[in-house]
Structure formats: C-alpha cells, structure tokens
Short mmCIF file of C-alpha atoms in Angstrom, two decimals:
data_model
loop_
_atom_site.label_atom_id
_atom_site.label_comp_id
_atom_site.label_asym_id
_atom_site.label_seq_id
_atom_site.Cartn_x
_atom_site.Cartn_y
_atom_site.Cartn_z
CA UNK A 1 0.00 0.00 0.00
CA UNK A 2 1.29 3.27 -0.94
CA UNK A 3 0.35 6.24 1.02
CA UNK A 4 0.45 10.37 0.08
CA UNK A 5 -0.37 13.45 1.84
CA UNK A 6 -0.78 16.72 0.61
CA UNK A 7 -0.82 19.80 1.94
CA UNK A 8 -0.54 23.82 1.28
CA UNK A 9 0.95 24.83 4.47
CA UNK A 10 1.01 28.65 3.50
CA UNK A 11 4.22 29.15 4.46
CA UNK A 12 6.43 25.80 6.06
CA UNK A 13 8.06 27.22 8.82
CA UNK A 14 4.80 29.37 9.82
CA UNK A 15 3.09 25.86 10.10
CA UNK A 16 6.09 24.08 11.55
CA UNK A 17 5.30 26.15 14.90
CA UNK A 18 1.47 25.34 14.68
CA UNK A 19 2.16 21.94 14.86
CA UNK A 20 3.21 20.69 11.47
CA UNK A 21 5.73 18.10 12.87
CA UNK A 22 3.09 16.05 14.67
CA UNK A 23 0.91 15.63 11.75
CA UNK A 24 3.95 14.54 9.68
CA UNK A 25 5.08 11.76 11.98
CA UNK A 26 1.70 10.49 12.94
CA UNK A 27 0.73 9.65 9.43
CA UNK A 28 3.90 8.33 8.57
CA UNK A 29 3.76 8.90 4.81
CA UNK A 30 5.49 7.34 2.15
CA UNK A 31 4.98 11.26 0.55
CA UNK A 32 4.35 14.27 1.57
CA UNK A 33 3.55 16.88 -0.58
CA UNK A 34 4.04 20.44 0.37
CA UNK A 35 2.64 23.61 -1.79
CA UNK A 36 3.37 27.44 -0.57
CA UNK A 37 6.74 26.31 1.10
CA UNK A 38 7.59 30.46 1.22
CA UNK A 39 10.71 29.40 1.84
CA UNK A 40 14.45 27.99 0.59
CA UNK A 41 16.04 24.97 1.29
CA UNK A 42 18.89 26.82 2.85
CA UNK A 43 16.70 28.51 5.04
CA UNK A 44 15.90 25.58 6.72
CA UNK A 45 16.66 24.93 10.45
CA UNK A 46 14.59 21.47 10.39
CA UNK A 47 14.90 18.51 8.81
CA UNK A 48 12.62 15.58 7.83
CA UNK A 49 14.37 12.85 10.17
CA UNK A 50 14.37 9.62 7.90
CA UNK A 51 12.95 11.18 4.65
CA UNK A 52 14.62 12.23 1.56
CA UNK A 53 13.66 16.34 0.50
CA UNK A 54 12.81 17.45 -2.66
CA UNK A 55 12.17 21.46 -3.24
CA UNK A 56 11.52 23.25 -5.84
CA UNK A 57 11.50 27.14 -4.42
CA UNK A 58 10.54 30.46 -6.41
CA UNK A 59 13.42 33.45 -7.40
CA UNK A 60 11.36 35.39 -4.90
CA UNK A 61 11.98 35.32 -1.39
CA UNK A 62 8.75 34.02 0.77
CA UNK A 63 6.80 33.46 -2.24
CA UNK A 64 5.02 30.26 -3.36
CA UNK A 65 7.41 27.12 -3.69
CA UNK A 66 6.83 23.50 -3.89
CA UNK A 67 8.42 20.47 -1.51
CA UNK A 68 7.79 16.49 -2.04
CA UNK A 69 9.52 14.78 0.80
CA UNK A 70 9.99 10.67 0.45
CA UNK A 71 10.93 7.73 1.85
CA UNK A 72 12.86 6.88 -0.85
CA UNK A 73 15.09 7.93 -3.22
CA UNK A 74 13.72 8.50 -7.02
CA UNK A 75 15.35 7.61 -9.88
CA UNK A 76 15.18 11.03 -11.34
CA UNK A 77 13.96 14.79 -9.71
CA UNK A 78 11.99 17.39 -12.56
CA UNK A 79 11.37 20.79 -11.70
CA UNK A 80 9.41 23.01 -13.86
CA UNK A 81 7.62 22.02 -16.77
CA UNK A 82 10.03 21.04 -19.47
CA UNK A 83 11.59 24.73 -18.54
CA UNK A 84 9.36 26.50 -18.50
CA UNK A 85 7.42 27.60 -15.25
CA UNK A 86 10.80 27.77 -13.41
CA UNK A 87 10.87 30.70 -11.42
CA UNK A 88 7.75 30.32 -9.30
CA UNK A 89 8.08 26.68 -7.97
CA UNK A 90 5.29 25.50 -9.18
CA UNK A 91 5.62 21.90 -10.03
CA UNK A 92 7.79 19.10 -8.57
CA UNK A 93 7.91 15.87 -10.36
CA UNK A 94 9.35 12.09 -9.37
CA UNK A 95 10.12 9.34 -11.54
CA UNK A 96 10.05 5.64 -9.69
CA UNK A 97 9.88 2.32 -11.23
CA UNK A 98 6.33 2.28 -12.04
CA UNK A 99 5.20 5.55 -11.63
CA UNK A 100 5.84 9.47 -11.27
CA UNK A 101 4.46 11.59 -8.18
CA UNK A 102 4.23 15.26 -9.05
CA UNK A 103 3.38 18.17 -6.54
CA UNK A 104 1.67 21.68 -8.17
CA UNK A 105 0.83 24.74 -6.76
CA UNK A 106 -1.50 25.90 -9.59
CA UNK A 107 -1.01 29.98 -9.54
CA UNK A 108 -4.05 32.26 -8.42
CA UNK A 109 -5.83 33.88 -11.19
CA UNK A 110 -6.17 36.93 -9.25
CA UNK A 111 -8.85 39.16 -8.75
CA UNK A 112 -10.41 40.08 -11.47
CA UNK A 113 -8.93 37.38 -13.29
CA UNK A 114 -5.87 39.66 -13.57
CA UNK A 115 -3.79 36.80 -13.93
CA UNK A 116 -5.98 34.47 -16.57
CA UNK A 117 -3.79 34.42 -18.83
CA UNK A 118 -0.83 33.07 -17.15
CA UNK A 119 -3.32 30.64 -15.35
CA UNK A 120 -4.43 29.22 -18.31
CA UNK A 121 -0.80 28.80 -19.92
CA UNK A 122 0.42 26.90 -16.77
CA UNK A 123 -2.67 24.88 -16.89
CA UNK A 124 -2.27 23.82 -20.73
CA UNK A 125 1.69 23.32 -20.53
CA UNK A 126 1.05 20.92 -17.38
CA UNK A 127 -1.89 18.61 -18.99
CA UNK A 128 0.30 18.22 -22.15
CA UNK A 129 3.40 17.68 -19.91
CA UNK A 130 1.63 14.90 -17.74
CA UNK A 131 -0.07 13.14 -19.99
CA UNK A 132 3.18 12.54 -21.77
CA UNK A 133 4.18 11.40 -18.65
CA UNK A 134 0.89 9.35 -18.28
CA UNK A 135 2.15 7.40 -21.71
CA UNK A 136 5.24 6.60 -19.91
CA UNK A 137 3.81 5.03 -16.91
CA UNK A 138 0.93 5.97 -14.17
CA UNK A 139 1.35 9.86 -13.17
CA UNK A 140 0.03 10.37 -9.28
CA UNK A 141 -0.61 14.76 -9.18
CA UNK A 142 -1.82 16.40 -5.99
CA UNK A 143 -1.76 19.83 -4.73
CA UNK A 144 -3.23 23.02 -4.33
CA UNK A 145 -4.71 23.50 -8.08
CA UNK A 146 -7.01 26.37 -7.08
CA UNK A 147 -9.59 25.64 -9.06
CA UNK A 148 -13.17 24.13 -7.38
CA UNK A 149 -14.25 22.07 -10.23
CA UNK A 150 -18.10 21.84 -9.61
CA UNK A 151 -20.61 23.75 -7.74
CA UNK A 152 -20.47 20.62 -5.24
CA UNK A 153 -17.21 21.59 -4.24
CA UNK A 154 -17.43 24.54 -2.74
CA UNK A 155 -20.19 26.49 -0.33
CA UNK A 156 -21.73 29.57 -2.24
CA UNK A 157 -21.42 28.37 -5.74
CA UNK A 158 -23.68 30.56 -7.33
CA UNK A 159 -22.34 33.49 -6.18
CA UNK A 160 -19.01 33.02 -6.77
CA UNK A 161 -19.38 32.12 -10.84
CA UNK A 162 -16.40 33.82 -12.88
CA UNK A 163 -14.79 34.81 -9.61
CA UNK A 164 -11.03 33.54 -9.29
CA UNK A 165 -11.27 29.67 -8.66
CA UNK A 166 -14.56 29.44 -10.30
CA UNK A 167 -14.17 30.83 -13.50
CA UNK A 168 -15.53 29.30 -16.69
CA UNK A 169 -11.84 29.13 -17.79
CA UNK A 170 -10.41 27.77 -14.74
CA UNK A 171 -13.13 24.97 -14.64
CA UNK A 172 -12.60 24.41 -17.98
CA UNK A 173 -8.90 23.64 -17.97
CA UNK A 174 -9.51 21.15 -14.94
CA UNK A 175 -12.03 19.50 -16.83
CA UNK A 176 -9.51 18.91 -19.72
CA UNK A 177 -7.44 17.89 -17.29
CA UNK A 178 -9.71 14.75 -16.05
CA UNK A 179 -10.69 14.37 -20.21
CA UNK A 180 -6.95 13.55 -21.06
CA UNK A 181 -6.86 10.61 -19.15
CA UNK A 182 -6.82 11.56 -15.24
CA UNK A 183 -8.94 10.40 -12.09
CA UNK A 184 -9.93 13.11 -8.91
CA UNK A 185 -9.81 10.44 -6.61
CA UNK A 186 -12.01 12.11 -3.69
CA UNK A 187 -14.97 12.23 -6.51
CA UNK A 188 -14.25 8.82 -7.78
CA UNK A 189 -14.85 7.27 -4.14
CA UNK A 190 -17.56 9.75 -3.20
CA UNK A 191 -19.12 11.47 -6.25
CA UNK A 192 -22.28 13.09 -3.88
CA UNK A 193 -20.24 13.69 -0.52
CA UNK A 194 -21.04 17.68 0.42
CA UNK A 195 -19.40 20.32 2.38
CA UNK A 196 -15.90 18.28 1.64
CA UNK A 197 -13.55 21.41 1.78
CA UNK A 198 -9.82 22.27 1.66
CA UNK A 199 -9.56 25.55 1.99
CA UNK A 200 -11.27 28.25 3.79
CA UNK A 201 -11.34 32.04 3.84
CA UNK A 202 -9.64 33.80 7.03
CA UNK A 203 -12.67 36.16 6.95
CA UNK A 204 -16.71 35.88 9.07
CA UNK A 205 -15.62 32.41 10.49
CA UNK A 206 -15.58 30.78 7.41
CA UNK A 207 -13.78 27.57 8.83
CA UNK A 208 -15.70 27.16 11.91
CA UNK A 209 -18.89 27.46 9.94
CA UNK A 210 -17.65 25.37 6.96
CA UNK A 211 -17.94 28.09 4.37
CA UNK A 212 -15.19 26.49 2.13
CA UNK A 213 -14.13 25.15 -1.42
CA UNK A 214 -12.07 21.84 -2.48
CA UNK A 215 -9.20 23.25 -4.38
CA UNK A 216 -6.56 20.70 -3.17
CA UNK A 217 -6.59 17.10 -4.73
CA UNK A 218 -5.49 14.29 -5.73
CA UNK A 219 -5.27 13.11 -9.24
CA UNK A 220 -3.93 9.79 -10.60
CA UNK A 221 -3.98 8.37 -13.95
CA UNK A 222 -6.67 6.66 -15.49
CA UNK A 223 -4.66 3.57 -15.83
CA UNK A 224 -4.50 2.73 -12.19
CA UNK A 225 -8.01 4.10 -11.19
CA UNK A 226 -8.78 0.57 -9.66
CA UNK A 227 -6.29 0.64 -7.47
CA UNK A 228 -7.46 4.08 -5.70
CA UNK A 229 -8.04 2.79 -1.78
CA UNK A 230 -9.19 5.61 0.17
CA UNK A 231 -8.74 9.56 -0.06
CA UNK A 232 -9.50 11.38 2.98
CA UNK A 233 -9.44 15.05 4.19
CA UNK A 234 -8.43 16.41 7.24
CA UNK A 235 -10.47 19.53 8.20
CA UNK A 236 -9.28 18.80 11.93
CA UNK A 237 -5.99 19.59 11.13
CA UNK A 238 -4.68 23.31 11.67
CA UNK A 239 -1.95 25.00 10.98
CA UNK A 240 -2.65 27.02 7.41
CA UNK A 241 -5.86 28.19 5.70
CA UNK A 242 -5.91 24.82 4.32
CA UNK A 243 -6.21 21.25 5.64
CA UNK A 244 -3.89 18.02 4.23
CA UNK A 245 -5.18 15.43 2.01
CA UNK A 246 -4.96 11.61 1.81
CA UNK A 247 -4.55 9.00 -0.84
CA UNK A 248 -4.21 5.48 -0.40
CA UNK A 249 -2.93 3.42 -3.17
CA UNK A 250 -2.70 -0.22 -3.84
CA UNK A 251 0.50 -0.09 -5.03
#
C-alpha cells in the first residue's frame, strides 16, 4: 500500500510552529507533498528525520514554492515544466519504477482574473506535460490547483461564478485535465459527498462554519483508477488556511 499526503501549508516554517511536525510523523507517509513552502532549502533549520527532501523554491523570497519529501530515493527529480514555469516553484515531479508523483501549486488567477492568462498557460503546458508522462507510466498529481471544479465543491457556488477559482476558464482547464486521461480520486470514491472542503477564507468564520471550497486534490492516472483505496481530508488539522489530504494506493 502506498500512502500520500498533501498539503498547502502557506508558508512551512509558519506551520512548523502550529504543529506541522506532529501531523507529519503520525501519518507516517510514504509522501508528503508540500505547496506554498515560502521558503528555501537553505533557510531551513529542520529537517525531515528519515525522509529524503525534494524542493523546488521560487526566485522570490517568501513566495510560493513546492516540496515532495519521500521515503525513498527516485530515480530522477523534474522541476518546472520542461523549462518553462521555473521561477515560481510551481511543479515538482518524481520518476520511480512504475510511476511518477508530481506536486503543483497551480497559480491564483487573481482578482479580477488579472492573472488568466498566465493561469491558463500553466494549466495547458502541465496537462500536455503529464499526460506525456501518463504514456510513460501511471502519473500520481496532488496539490493546491485552485480551481473548485463543480458547484459541489465549494459552499456559495452561485455566487461566486467567474470569480477567481470558479471561473468558466479555470473549470474548464480542470475538466480537460480529467478528459486527457486523469482520475480526482475524492470524486471517484464519493461522487455526492457535500461540504468536503480544503480551503477556507480567514474572513466571518468561514472555517468554523464550513464556508469552504475543495481546491486541493489528488489526481492519478486513469490507468490505475482501480487501485485508488481511500482519499481522505483532514479539516481537523490546523496550521494554514488549508487542511492536508490523503490518498491510499494499492500499489
């Protein structure tokens, strides 16, 4: 059984001092995925005690960044998207035996989708880019994509249409996404499950009242849909305006 987390920590060592380390350990991983690391390697006064670290950190200082850390070594370690996407830390990518495990931080379209553009590059350059992978052998992607695919994933649907994370666009590009071969696990297992949220707005007690949208998943290639196990959320779990997420594979 192989087992992933996931998790935007909005900003590693921020989290590290609400508790990050416990989490960690007590799931006992065989990956864990890290998006909005803030942070570089160097800056590091931790480490991952028994784990190998991957990062993939943006020019900019406490901005965005990626982090996959494993239990073992891979045979090869991709950053960027065939060089392009480079500067932000977006995407992390892992090449085993018989399969790849990537890590995105999709960017933000911005208010008033100042950002679509960009958005919708990243998005196209990483569906081509997988599913090349995908012909290779099974791709496993999780992370913060920042998109709430359907009106079931997030609170106030209709008032949030062709706001950032709901846009036409956005939805769009995650639906090609699924179309060209890939699996959102949580939906697979439990296609009417409601009020299953990620993320959650710092503002009117959004958390505590559950006012949220799924933006953080876990995608895996068609190929080995049937060996999908569980995926889980943990809204319990503090520590950023997001929660981690689970997938168990029977790998």
């Amino acid at each position: 059984m192989l087992k992933l987390i996931s998790w935007n920590v909005n900003g590693l060592r921020a989290c590290i001092k609400k508790g990050f380390f416990d989490f960690f350990y007590k799931e006992d991983a065989d990956f864990f995925c890290v998006q909005e690391t803030k942070m570089k390697p160097e800056q590091a006064d931790f480490e991952f005690n028994g784990y190998h670290s991957y990062w993939n950190s943006a020019e900019t200082k406490g901005y965005s960044g990626t982090l996959i850390v494993a239990k073992n070594e891979p045979l090869s370690v991709i950053r960027g998207i065939d060089g392009l996407h480079c500067n932000e830390g977006r995407l992390i990518v892992l090449e085993y035996n018989d399969y790849y495990v990537a890590t995105s931080y999709s960017p933000n379209a911005q208010p008033e989708l100042k950002r679509i553009e960009y958005r919708m590059q990243y998005e196209e350059d990483m569906r081509m880019y997988l599913s090349n992978l995908s012909n290779d052998k099974p791709v496993i992607l999780c992370g913060d994509l920042n998109v709430a695919h359907k009106e079931i994933d997030l609170k106030n649907a209709k008032s949030n249409i062709g706001n950032p994370g709901f846009s036409y666009e956005e939805r769009g590009c995650f639906s090609a996404l699924l179309n060209s071969g890939f699996t959102d696990t949580y939906r697979h297992l439990y296609p009417d499950r409601t009020d299953a949220y990620t993320w959650w707005s710092y503002r009117a007690n959004a958390r505590a009242n559950n006012v949220g949208w799924r933006i953080d998943y876990f995608l895996v290639s068609d190929a080995i849909r049937d060996k999908i196990d569980d995926a889980s959320i943990y809204p319990d779990v503090f520590g950023s305006d997001h929660c981690p997420i689970g997938l168990t594979l029977r790998l």
